[in-house]
């Protein structure tokens, strides 16, 4: 995922997973900085930002803050109204874009996110239900850089369950935001998590076997199916598979509706 | 799946799906014969056999009957006790073996089974949870003959839901066995069907998209991963990937425990 000497940009949301990850990396002596993406989601964003700032300053760490509204043209609640995408989809697109851009700008070769086993299994489940072969080919705990303007993305906590990261955060006294994003209510990813929890209850280990069976045996099959040439967006210069990247298209939509 | 002129062996269990399939094929003027595999499961087998015999004689069709006990050495309840395999697994193995053997013996190039959309989606779901790449490569509504001693296997009803085949059987006045196999209680395939039904309720079309997305986009990926040379079992002469086929090994286990 990364070497001892590389600086790591840790994407933090203020939740238990990303702050637990940052905590572990600091404790293990890695050179890190946090990146907080301010989505502009009312009190939820204000509170989660405050948690990240308190965490960073208590540990003497650098925290970069980027406002989605400054780049996409409006905060996520307005982005939601301007696009037909589901809220989580537009938000996820914006986050991936800004993470990569911030890491490039500040000289970090790798971005680490706090995704845990439950997150990864639910994402895989969603991709499998629709057999989204492109998403399946990209589902990995360590995405390499396939273009000079694409930093690596790693998920060091992907082996740990939600319960385990919560337990760690509790035992380490990490002050994190407990509330979920208000837009996540009714999100299919939450429904899929519930469903996987039921499977797990019926046969313990099911979640782990589902994710790791995929990574060990099936992922390679989709890698062969998908190999798309990467270019640079003619608008913003970031990496894309088309002419104008999905983020610039989203920003266009937001601008038209503003 | 088959031409107008080919004789089709229809594997019938006495249930709604396989009898509906046989009914459609007869109505459409295909040359068919039924194959009933007597699993020796107490009253369940007696009743389901009677339904098949009544169906065949009312329509003047040939029905072949094979007793699992004659070939594997004991009826399924005893096979279950002699092997560590789950009941449905040993039974499924025996059925696939006997279907192919009977079709070869009686000169049918293709066996049709009554599997519906719900069956196929549940099987796919089970294979995906464990990423059984061999099973995934073989999941298809029309398996070709890849060896002179392997007949084709087709599932003409794979686009229809359980509700639709039940509706058809009801409207056509088909007298089928309503009880499920007594050994299917607690079977994971039934648990998976329930789970898929819940997904379907939350987003109608989910089952169809899951199965057809796989067939359209993902199956090809697994076909490339799996390509095993086929040989003939040194014991029984049927097709296998090893030296002695799984069915002969099962029969050995039954004999040792008898």
Coordinates of C-alpha atoms in Angstrom, one line a residue, chain A residues 124-125 128-133 136 192 195-196 198-199 206 209-211 213-214 217-218 220-222 224-225, chain B residues 124-125 128-133 136 192 195-196 198-199 206 209-211 213-214 217-218 220-222 224-225:
Chain A
X124 CA -19.2 -5.1 -4.0
X125 CA -22.7 -6.3 -3.4
X128 CA -22.7 -7.5 -8.3
X129 CA -26.4 -6.9 -8.3
X130 CA -26.1 -4.9 -11.5
X131 CA -22.9 -6.6 -12.7
X132 CA -21.2 -3.2 -13.1
X133 CA -18.0 -4.7 -14.6
X136 CA -15.9 -4.6 -10.2
X192 CA -27.2 -3.7 1.3
X195 CA -28.9 -7.5 4.1
X196 CA -25.2 -8.6 4.4
X198 CA -28.5 -10.8 8.0
X199 CA -26.4 -13.2 5.9
X206 CA -20.1 -14.7 5.0
X209 CA -15.7 -14.7 2.4
X210 CA -17.8 -12.6 -0.1
X211 CA -15.2 -9.8 -0.2
X213 CA -13.3 -14.6 -2.4
X214 CA -13.8 -11.8 -4.9
X217 CA -10.5 -15.4 -7.2
X218 CA -12.8 -13.3 -9.3
X220 CA -8.8 -10.8 -12.1
X221 CA -11.6 -11.9 -14.4
X222 CA -13.0 -8.4 -14.5
X224 CA -9.2 -8.5 -18.1
X225 CA -12.6 -7.3 -19.4
Chain B
X124 CA -26.1 -17.5 -9.0
X125 CA -26.4 -15.7 -5.7
X128 CA -21.4 -15.3 -6.0
X129 CA -21.3 -15.3 -2.2
X130 CA -18.4 -17.8 -2.3
X131 CA -17.1 -16.8 -5.7
X132 CA -17.2 -20.3 -7.0
X133 CA -15.7 -19.5 -10.3
X136 CA -20.1 -19.3 -12.3
X192 CA -31.2 -17.1 -0.8
X195 CA -33.4 -12.7 0.4
X196 CA -33.7 -12.1 -3.3
X198 CA -36.8 -8.9 -0.3
X199 CA -34.5 -7.2 -2.8
X206 CA -33.7 -6.7 -9.2
X209 CA -31.2 -7.6 -13.6
X210 CA -29.0 -9.7 -11.4
X211 CA -29.4 -12.9 -13.5
X213 CA -26.7 -8.7 -16.1
X214 CA -24.5 -11.8 -15.2
X217 CA -21.9 -9.0 -19.1
X218 CA -20.0 -11.1 -16.5
X220 CA -17.8 -14.4 -20.3
X221 CA -15.2 -13.3 -17.7
X222 CA -15.5 -16.6 -15.8
X224 CA -12.1 -17.4 -19.7
X225 CA -10.9 -18.3 -16.2

